[in-house]
Amino acid sequence: MTNERLREVMSVGGWTHAALAEAAGVDPKSVERWVSRGRVPRRATAARAAGVLHEDVYALWPALRQPRAARAVSTELVALYEKRADVPVSAYVDLLASARTRIDILVYAAVFLHEAYPRLNDLLAERSAAGCAVRICVGHPDSAQVRLRGEEEKFGDGIESRCRLAALHYRRLVGTAGIELRTHGTTLYNSLYRADDQALINAHVWGTNAYRAPVWHLRRNGTGGLFDTYADSFESVWQTGQEVTR
């Protein structure tokens, strides 16, 4: 298959295969293959040739419009669950139990954890006693964002009551050395459960209850990756939070 567009542009401009090859920094046989066989040069080479010819690179080689292949998966992705309901409670428990230096929890309510694992407070207290810094940030029930979330999920004021229940559960830990509890009023795009360099991230999908939304398990691999993106988001929300006292 020939490249008639390239042949025409070269003919009009008086370009020979050898002349274009020299200007583009390639072998004349390469230019010949571009024209007679429809070969597509590398992007950088194509850009140089198009510049010399004063022509749009995509007009000469439309195939270059195709996007480059994306990485299939992040190196920090350990597992992907289609729904939070598919994640066994043991995954949360094991994750938090593995923490040695840091536990961060960012949710609106997530009372399912206390309901499914009544020893959650005990586990957090044990980790704290072992030297782990524990920060918990739950939704403020009177915030506009929490109310809006309830409307979007067609859950009414149910989410507000669950935020109050979550705060009630965690309030028992207030005063425990190494544990901090705050409420926040941000638009929460993801719930986050972090233990050191691992995290479970529950995506929030508009109009969908969190238990029906996906969860990805991340493990930090270097700096500046996907894990750090979520860790940084926790820090931003944490700074806006109001401390809960007895």
PDB file of C-alpha atoms in Angstrom:
ATOM      1  CA  MET A   1       0.000   0.000   0.000  1.00  0.00           C
ATOM      2  CA  THR A   2       1.545   3.281  -1.122  1.00  0.00           C
ATOM      3  CA  ASN A   3       1.431   6.614   0.690  1.00  0.00           C
ATOM      4  CA  GLU A   4       0.004   8.788  -2.095  1.00  0.00           C
ATOM      5  CA  ARG A   5      -0.300  11.822   0.152  1.00  0.00           C
ATOM      6  CA  LEU A   6       3.426  11.731   0.941  1.00  0.00           C
ATOM      7  CA  ARG A   7       4.269  11.094  -2.738  1.00  0.00           C
ATOM      8  CA  GLU A   8       2.221  14.137  -3.815  1.00  0.00           C
ATOM      9  CA  VAL A   9       3.739  16.464  -1.190  1.00  0.00           C
ATOM     10  CA  MET A  10       7.268  15.407  -2.138  1.00  0.00           C
ATOM     11  CA  SER A  11       6.535  15.833  -5.842  1.00  0.00           C
ATOM     12  CA  VAL A  12       5.071  19.304  -5.425  1.00  0.00           C
ATOM     13  CA  GLY A  13       8.031  20.386  -3.309  1.00  0.00           C
ATOM     14  CA  GLY A  14      10.617  18.811  -5.567  1.00  0.00           C
ATOM     15  CA  TRP A  15      11.861  16.429  -2.877  1.00  0.00           C
ATOM     16  CA  THR A  16      13.761  13.301  -3.843  1.00  0.00           C
ATOM     17  CA  HIS A  17      14.042  10.278  -1.594  1.00  0.00           C
ATOM     18  CA  ALA A  18      17.687  11.103  -0.937  1.00  0.00           C
ATOM     19  CA  ALA A  19      17.033  14.770  -0.149  1.00  0.00           C
ATOM     20  CA  LEU A  20      14.223  14.034   2.317  1.00  0.00           C
ATOM     21  CA  ALA A  21      16.252  11.235   3.875  1.00  0.00           C
ATOM     22  CA  GLU A  22      19.168  13.588   4.521  1.00  0.00           C
ATOM     23  CA  ALA A  23      16.913  16.261   5.978  1.00  0.00           C
ATOM     24  CA  ALA A  24      15.078  13.774   8.228  1.00  0.00           C
ATOM     25  CA  GLY A  25      18.250  11.944   9.275  1.00  0.00           C
ATOM     26  CA  VAL A  26      17.360   8.541   7.822  1.00  0.00           C
ATOM     27  CA  ASP A  27      18.461   6.217   5.033  1.00  0.00           C
ATOM     28  CA  PRO A  28      17.022   6.896   1.542  1.00  0.00           C
ATOM     29  CA  LYS A  29      15.663   3.350   1.484  1.00  0.00           C
ATOM     30  CA  SER A  30      13.560   4.225   4.530  1.00  0.00           C
ATOM     31  CA  VAL A  31      11.954   7.123   2.670  1.00  0.00           C
ATOM     32  CA  GLU A  32      11.346   4.861  -0.296  1.00  0.00           C
ATOM     33  CA  ARG A  33       9.503   2.410   1.970  1.00  0.00           C
ATOM     34  CA  TRP A  34       7.444   5.276   3.436  1.00  0.00           C
ATOM     35  CA  VAL A  35       6.241   6.113  -0.052  1.00  0.00           C
ATOM     36  CA  SER A  36       6.031   2.815  -1.918  1.00  0.00           C
ATOM     37  CA  ARG A  37       5.073   0.476   0.956  1.00  0.00           C
ATOM     38  CA  GLY A  38       3.203   2.830   3.242  1.00  0.00           C
ATOM     39  CA  ARG A  39       5.585   2.263   6.132  1.00  0.00           C
ATOM     40  CA  VAL A  40       5.020   4.521   9.144  1.00  0.00           C
ATOM     41  CA  PRO A  41       8.176   6.038  10.679  1.00  0.00           C
ATOM     42  CA  ARG A  42       8.756   6.567  14.372  1.00  0.00           C
ATOM     43  CA  ARG A  43       6.954   9.572  15.806  1.00  0.00           C
ATOM     44  CA  ALA A  44      10.101  11.668  16.228  1.00  0.00           C
ATOM     45  CA  THR A  45      11.280  10.882  12.699  1.00  0.00           C
ATOM     46  CA  ALA A  46       7.834  11.540  11.258  1.00  0.00           C
ATOM     47  CA  ALA A  47       7.713  14.898  13.025  1.00  0.00           C
ATOM     48  CA  ARG A  48      11.099  15.906  11.531  1.00  0.00           C
ATOM     49  CA  ALA A  49      10.063  14.862   8.021  1.00  0.00           C
ATOM     50  CA  ALA A  50       6.707  16.624   8.263  1.00  0.00           C
ATOM     51  CA  GLY A  51       8.441  19.773   9.469  1.00  0.00           C
ATOM     52  CA  VAL A  52      10.808  19.735   6.517  1.00  0.00           C
ATOM     53  CA  LEU A  53       7.886  19.262   4.138  1.00  0.00           C
ATOM     54  CA  HIS A  54       5.793  21.937   5.910  1.00  0.00           C
ATOM     55  CA  GLU A  55       2.983  19.439   6.243  1.00  0.00           C
ATOM     56  CA  ASP A  56       0.861  18.162   9.115  1.00  0.00           C
ATOM     57  CA  VAL A  57       2.370  14.935  10.422  1.00  0.00           C
ATOM     58  CA  TYR A  58      -1.054  13.298  10.852  1.00  0.00           C
ATOM     59  CA  ALA A  59      -2.028  14.194   7.281  1.00  0.00           C
ATOM     60  CA  LEU A  60       1.008  12.251   6.081  1.00  0.00           C
ATOM     61  CA  TRP A  61       0.692   9.374   8.536  1.00  0.00           C
ATOM     62  CA  PRO A  62      -2.832   9.114   9.991  1.00  0.00           C
ATOM     63  CA  ALA A  63      -1.862   5.944  11.860  1.00  0.00           C
ATOM     64  CA  LEU A  64       0.162   8.071  14.263  1.00  0.00           C
ATOM     65  CA  ARG A  65      -3.108   9.385  15.669  1.00  0.00           C
ATOM     66  CA  GLN A  66      -3.554   6.076  17.472  1.00  0.00           C
ATOM     67  CA  PRO A  67      -2.672   6.442  21.161  1.00  0.00           C
ATOM     68  CA  ARG A  68       0.328   4.671  22.540  1.00  0.00           C
ATOM     69  CA  ALA A  69      -0.352   1.511  24.457  1.00  0.00           C
ATOM     70  CA  ALA A  70      -1.078   2.259  28.092  1.00  0.00           C
ATOM     71  CA  ARG A  71       0.352   0.316  30.996  1.00  0.00           C
ATOM     72  CA  ALA A  72      -2.080  -2.482  31.699  1.00  0.00           C
ATOM     73  CA  VAL A  73      -1.908  -2.216  35.465  1.00  0.00           C
ATOM     74  CA  SER A  74      -0.211  -0.234  38.210  1.00  0.00           C
ATOM     75  CA  THR A  75       2.708  -1.981  39.876  1.00  0.00           C
ATOM     76  CA  GLU A  76       1.126  -0.939  43.183  1.00  0.00           C
ATOM     77  CA  LEU A  77      -2.149  -2.758  42.568  1.00  0.00           C
ATOM     78  CA  VAL A  78      -2.345  -5.956  44.617  1.00  0.00           C
ATOM     79  CA  ALA A  79      -5.991  -6.825  44.008  1.00  0.00           C
ATOM     80  CA  LEU A  80      -9.175  -5.363  42.570  1.00  0.00           C
ATOM     81  CA  TYR A  81     -12.606  -6.230  43.956  1.00  0.00           C
ATOM     82  CA  GLU A  82     -15.677  -5.528  41.852  1.00  0.00           C
ATOM     83  CA  LYS A  83     -17.705  -4.542  44.928  1.00  0.00           C
ATOM     84  CA  ARG A  84     -16.917  -3.750  48.552  1.00  0.00           C
ATOM     85  CA  ALA A  85     -19.367  -6.488  49.443  1.00  0.00           C
ATOM     86  CA  ASP A  86     -16.932  -8.953  47.828  1.00  0.00           C
ATOM     87  CA  VAL A  87     -14.116  -8.014  50.229  1.00  0.00           C
ATOM     88  CA  PRO A  88     -13.999 -10.339  53.246  1.00  0.00           C
ATOM     89  CA  VAL A  89     -13.960  -8.550  56.581  1.00  0.00           C
ATOM     90  CA  SER A  90     -10.788 -10.498  57.339  1.00  0.00           C
ATOM     91  CA  ALA A  91      -9.025  -8.450  54.651  1.00  0.00           C
ATOM     92  CA  TYR A  92      -9.620  -5.257  56.652  1.00  0.00           C
ATOM     93  CA  VAL A  93      -8.782  -6.931  59.947  1.00  0.00           C
ATOM     94  CA  ASP A  94      -5.572  -8.490  58.639  1.00  0.00           C
ATOM     95  CA  LEU A  95      -4.534  -5.212  57.035  1.00  0.00           C
ATOM     96  CA  LEU A  96      -4.999  -3.190  60.233  1.00  0.00           C
ATOM     97  CA  ALA A  97      -3.433  -5.899  62.374  1.00  0.00           C
ATOM     98  CA  SER A  98      -0.308  -5.802  60.203  1.00  0.00           C
ATOM     99  CA  ALA A  99       0.322  -2.087  60.885  1.00  0.00           C
ATOM    100  CA  ARG A 100       3.445  -1.224  62.831  1.00  0.00           C
ATOM    101  CA  THR A 101       3.728   2.565  62.495  1.00  0.00           C
ATOM    102  CA  ARG A 102       0.549   4.045  60.994  1.00  0.00           C
ATOM    103  CA  ILE A 103      -3.165   3.454  60.586  1.00  0.00           C
ATOM    104  CA  ASP A 104      -5.349   5.963  58.742  1.00  0.00           C
ATOM    105  CA  ILE A 105      -9.093   5.565  58.267  1.00  0.00           C
ATOM    106  CA  LEU A 106     -11.056   8.028  56.141  1.00  0.00           C
ATOM    107  CA  VAL A 107     -14.781   7.369  55.689  1.00  0.00           C
ATOM    108  CA  TYR A 108     -18.192   8.907  55.977  1.00  0.00           C
ATOM    109  CA  ALA A 109     -19.425   6.111  58.245  1.00  0.00           C
ATOM    110  CA  ALA A 110     -18.393   2.545  57.266  1.00  0.00           C
ATOM    111  CA  VAL A 111     -20.175   1.138  60.305  1.00  0.00           C
ATOM    112  CA  PHE A 112     -20.130  -2.237  58.579  1.00  0.00           C
ATOM    113  CA  LEU A 113     -16.689  -2.794  60.096  1.00  0.00           C
ATOM    114  CA  HIS A 114     -17.863  -2.458  63.688  1.00  0.00           C
ATOM    115  CA  GLU A 115     -20.951  -4.500  62.887  1.00  0.00           C
ATOM    116  CA  ALA A 116     -18.990  -7.334  61.279  1.00  0.00           C
ATOM    117  CA  TYR A 117     -15.992  -7.157  63.622  1.00  0.00           C
ATOM    118  CA  PRO A 118     -17.004  -5.986  67.116  1.00  0.00           C
ATOM    119  CA  ARG A 119     -13.352  -6.072  68.280  1.00  0.00           C
ATOM    120  CA  LEU A 120     -12.346  -3.281  65.896  1.00  0.00           C
ATOM    121  CA  ASN A 121     -11.815  -0.738  68.691  1.00  0.00           C
ATOM    122  CA  ASP A 122      -9.803  -3.271  70.656  1.00  0.00           C
ATOM    123  CA  LEU A 123      -7.633  -3.961  67.627  1.00  0.00           C
ATOM    124  CA  LEU A 124      -6.966  -0.254  67.095  1.00  0.00           C
ATOM    125  CA  ALA A 125      -6.136   0.198  70.790  1.00  0.00           C
ATOM    126  CA  GLU A 126      -3.752  -2.762  70.660  1.00  0.00           C
ATOM    127  CA  ARG A 127      -1.980  -1.353  67.611  1.00  0.00           C
ATOM    128  CA  SER A 128      -1.733   2.017  69.307  1.00  0.00           C
ATOM    129  CA  ALA A 129      -0.283   0.445  72.462  1.00  0.00           C
ATOM    130  CA  ALA A 130       2.329  -1.199  70.239  1.00  0.00           C
ATOM    131  CA  GLY A 131       3.456   2.218  68.987  1.00  0.00           C
ATOM    132  CA  CYS A 132       1.209   2.665  65.963  1.00  0.00           C
ATOM    133  CA  ALA A 133      -0.193   6.162  65.276  1.00  0.00           C
ATOM    134  CA  VAL A 134      -3.918   5.851  64.576  1.00  0.00           C
ATOM    135  CA  ARG A 135      -5.936   8.584  62.852  1.00  0.00           C
ATOM    136  CA  ILE A 136      -9.651   8.191  62.173  1.00  0.00           C
ATOM    137  CA  CYS A 137     -11.686  10.708  60.184  1.00  0.00           C
ATOM    138  CA  VAL A 138     -15.459  10.228  59.818  1.00  0.00           C
ATOM    139  CA  GLY A 139     -18.108  12.341  58.150  1.00  0.00           C
ATOM    140  CA  HIS A 140     -19.711  15.165  60.085  1.00  0.00           C
ATOM    141  CA  PRO A 141     -23.425  14.285  60.125  1.00  0.00           C
ATOM    142  CA  ASP A 142     -24.526  17.921  59.807  1.00  0.00           C
ATOM    143  CA  SER A 143     -22.310  18.775  56.838  1.00  0.00           C
ATOM    144  CA  ALA A 144     -23.848  19.679  53.499  1.00  0.00           C
ATOM    145  CA  GLN A 145     -21.676  17.106  51.746  1.00  0.00           C
ATOM    146  CA  VAL A 146     -22.960  14.243  53.883  1.00  0.00           C
ATOM    147  CA  ARG A 147     -26.562  15.308  53.301  1.00  0.00           C
ATOM    148  CA  LEU A 148     -25.910  15.534  49.557  1.00  0.00           C
ATOM    149  CA  ARG A 149     -24.382  12.088  49.546  1.00  0.00           C
ATOM    150  CA  GLY A 150     -27.553  10.728  51.136  1.00  0.00           C
ATOM    151  CA  GLU A 151     -29.656  12.394  48.447  1.00  0.00           C
ATOM    152  CA  GLU A 152     -27.452  11.055  45.652  1.00  0.00           C
ATOM    153  CA  GLU A 153     -27.710   7.520  47.013  1.00  0.00           C
ATOM    154  CA  LYS A 154     -31.453   7.955  47.641  1.00  0.00           C
ATOM    155  CA  PHE A 155     -30.637   7.017  51.228  1.00  0.00           C
ATOM    156  CA  GLY A 156     -32.236  10.096  52.764  1.00  0.00           C
ATOM    157  CA  ASP A 157     -30.946  10.980  56.210  1.00  0.00           C
ATOM    158  CA  GLY A 158     -29.811   7.402  56.726  1.00  0.00           C
ATOM    159  CA  ILE A 159     -26.206   8.311  56.015  1.00  0.00           C
ATOM    160  CA  GLU A 160     -26.365  11.123  58.561  1.00  0.00           C
ATOM    161  CA  SER A 161     -27.494   8.714  61.251  1.00  0.00           C
ATOM    162  CA  ARG A 162     -24.761   6.278  60.253  1.00  0.00           C
ATOM    163  CA  CYS A 163     -22.163   9.048  60.563  1.00  0.00           C
ATOM    164  CA  ARG A 164     -23.407   9.706  64.090  1.00  0.00           C
ATOM    165  CA  LEU A 165     -23.228   5.987  64.833  1.00  0.00           C
ATOM    166  CA  ALA A 166     -19.673   5.776  63.461  1.00  0.00           C
ATOM    167  CA  ALA A 167     -18.588   8.683  65.660  1.00  0.00           C
ATOM    168  CA  LEU A 168     -20.263   6.995  68.625  1.00  0.00           C
ATOM    169  CA  HIS A 169     -18.339   3.776  67.990  1.00  0.00           C
ATOM    170  CA  TYR A 170     -14.978   5.509  67.654  1.00  0.00           C
ATOM    171  CA  ARG A 171     -15.592   8.027  70.451  1.00  0.00           C
ATOM    172  CA  ARG A 172     -14.832   5.272  72.934  1.00  0.00           C
ATOM    173  CA  LEU A 173     -11.227   5.475  71.761  1.00  0.00           C
ATOM    174  CA  VAL A 174     -10.924   9.203  72.483  1.00  0.00           C
ATOM    175  CA  GLY A 175      -8.304   9.702  75.166  1.00  0.00           C
ATOM    176  CA  THR A 176      -6.395   6.577  74.179  1.00  0.00           C
ATOM    177  CA  ALA A 177      -2.750   7.473  73.696  1.00  0.00           C
ATOM    178  CA  GLY A 178      -1.773   7.496  70.039  1.00  0.00           C
ATOM    179  CA  ILE A 179      -5.323   7.627  68.679  1.00  0.00           C
ATOM    180  CA  GLU A 180      -6.937  10.737  67.181  1.00  0.00           C
ATOM    181  CA  LEU A 181     -10.530  11.113  65.998  1.00  0.00           C
ATOM    182  CA  ARG A 182     -11.817  13.892  63.766  1.00  0.00           C
ATOM    183  CA  THR A 183     -14.931  14.626  61.720  1.00  0.00           C
ATOM    184  CA  HIS A 184     -14.818  16.123  58.239  1.00  0.00           C
ATOM    185  CA  GLY A 185     -17.245  17.790  55.870  1.00  0.00           C
ATOM    186  CA  THR A 186     -15.510  17.209  52.547  1.00  0.00           C
ATOM    187  CA  THR A 187     -16.847  15.688  49.364  1.00  0.00           C
ATOM    188  CA  LEU A 188     -15.486  12.192  49.804  1.00  0.00           C
ATOM    189  CA  TYR A 189     -14.528  10.478  46.571  1.00  0.00           C
ATOM    190  CA  ASN A 190     -13.051   7.384  48.188  1.00  0.00           C
ATOM    191  CA  SER A 191     -13.037   5.701  51.565  1.00  0.00           C
ATOM    192  CA  LEU A 192      -9.539   4.796  52.668  1.00  0.00           C
ATOM    193  CA  TYR A 193      -8.156   2.212  55.081  1.00  0.00           C
ATOM    194  CA  ARG A 194      -4.380   2.471  55.383  1.00  0.00           C
ATOM    195  CA  ALA A 195      -1.891   0.367  57.326  1.00  0.00           C
ATOM    196  CA  ASP A 196       1.715   1.476  56.815  1.00  0.00           C
ATOM    197  CA  ASP A 197       2.444   0.988  53.079  1.00  0.00           C
ATOM    198  CA  GLN A 198      -0.770  -0.838  52.215  1.00  0.00           C
ATOM    199  CA  ALA A 199      -4.283   0.472  51.734  1.00  0.00           C
ATOM    200  CA  LEU A 200      -7.765  -0.601  50.762  1.00  0.00           C
ATOM    201  CA  ILE A 201      -9.491   2.084  48.681  1.00  0.00           C
ATOM    202  CA  ASN A 202     -13.279   1.966  48.280  1.00  0.00           C
ATOM    203  CA  ALA A 203     -14.292   4.113  45.308  1.00  0.00           C
ATOM    204  CA  HIS A 204     -17.454   6.186  45.570  1.00  0.00           C
ATOM    205  CA  VAL A 205     -19.718   6.000  42.514  1.00  0.00           C
ATOM    206  CA  TRP A 206     -22.415   8.638  42.058  1.00  0.00           C
ATOM    207  CA  GLY A 207     -25.827   7.351  43.096  1.00  0.00           C
ATOM    208  CA  THR A 208     -24.429   4.021  44.264  1.00  0.00           C
ATOM    209  CA  ASN A 209     -24.052   2.759  47.811  1.00  0.00           C
ATOM    210  CA  ALA A 210     -20.440   2.177  48.799  1.00  0.00           C
ATOM    211  CA  TYR A 211     -20.938  -1.564  49.272  1.00  0.00           C
ATOM    212  CA  ARG A 212     -21.688  -1.834  45.541  1.00  0.00           C
ATOM    213  CA  ALA A 213     -18.624   0.168  44.455  1.00  0.00           C
ATOM    214  CA  PRO A 214     -15.177  -1.275  43.686  1.00  0.00           C
ATOM    215  CA  VAL A 215     -12.252  -1.627  46.085  1.00  0.00           C
ATOM    216  CA  TRP A 216      -8.585  -1.770  45.177  1.00  0.00           C
ATOM    217  CA  HIS A 217      -5.824  -3.041  47.421  1.00  0.00           C
ATOM    218  CA  LEU A 218      -2.633  -1.008  47.008  1.00  0.00           C
ATOM    219  CA  ARG A 219       0.904  -1.581  48.209  1.00  0.00           C
ATOM    220  CA  ARG A 220       3.303   1.360  48.053  1.00  0.00           C
ATOM    221  CA  ASN A 221       6.196   0.927  45.628  1.00  0.00           C
ATOM    222  CA  GLY A 222       8.530   3.905  45.721  1.00  0.00           C
ATOM    223  CA  THR A 223       7.368   7.502  45.842  1.00  0.00           C
ATOM    224  CA  GLY A 224       4.946   9.504  43.759  1.00  0.00           C
ATOM    225  CA  GLY A 225       2.792   6.557  42.759  1.00  0.00           C
ATOM    226  CA  LEU A 226      -0.873   5.714  43.099  1.00  0.00           C
ATOM    227  CA  PHE A 227      -0.524   4.887  46.789  1.00  0.00           C
ATOM    228  CA  ASP A 228       0.958   8.295  47.555  1.00  0.00           C
ATOM    229  CA  THR A 229      -1.860  10.000  45.645  1.00  0.00           C
ATOM    230  CA  TYR A 230      -4.392   8.558  48.068  1.00  0.00           C
ATOM    231  CA  ALA A 231      -2.136   9.079  51.086  1.00  0.00           C
ATOM    232  CA  ASP A 232      -1.824  12.757  50.178  1.00  0.00           C
ATOM    233  CA  SER A 233      -5.596  13.051  49.836  1.00  0.00           C
ATOM    234  CA  PHE A 234      -6.001  11.724  53.367  1.00  0.00           C
ATOM    235  CA  GLU A 235      -3.594  14.361  54.672  1.00  0.00           C
ATOM    236  CA  SER A 236      -5.564  17.106  52.934  1.00  0.00           C
ATOM    237  CA  VAL A 237      -8.873  15.977  54.413  1.00  0.00           C
ATOM    238  CA  TRP A 238      -7.326  15.413  57.838  1.00  0.00           C
ATOM    239  CA  GLN A 239      -6.185  19.028  57.964  1.00  0.00           C
ATOM    240  CA  THR A 240      -9.771  20.191  57.510  1.00  0.00           C
ATOM    241  CA  GLY A 241     -11.159  17.920  60.215  1.00  0.00           C
ATOM    242  CA  GLN A 242     -12.549  18.913  63.611  1.00  0.00           C
ATOM    243  CA  GLU A 243     -11.132  17.123  66.620  1.00  0.00           C
ATOM    244  CA  VAL A 244     -13.565  14.984  68.589  1.00  0.00           C
ATOM    245  CA  THR A 245     -13.160  15.159  72.351  1.00  0.00           C
ATOM    246  CA  ARG A 246     -14.952  13.428  75.171  1.00  0.00           C
TER     247      ARG A 246
END
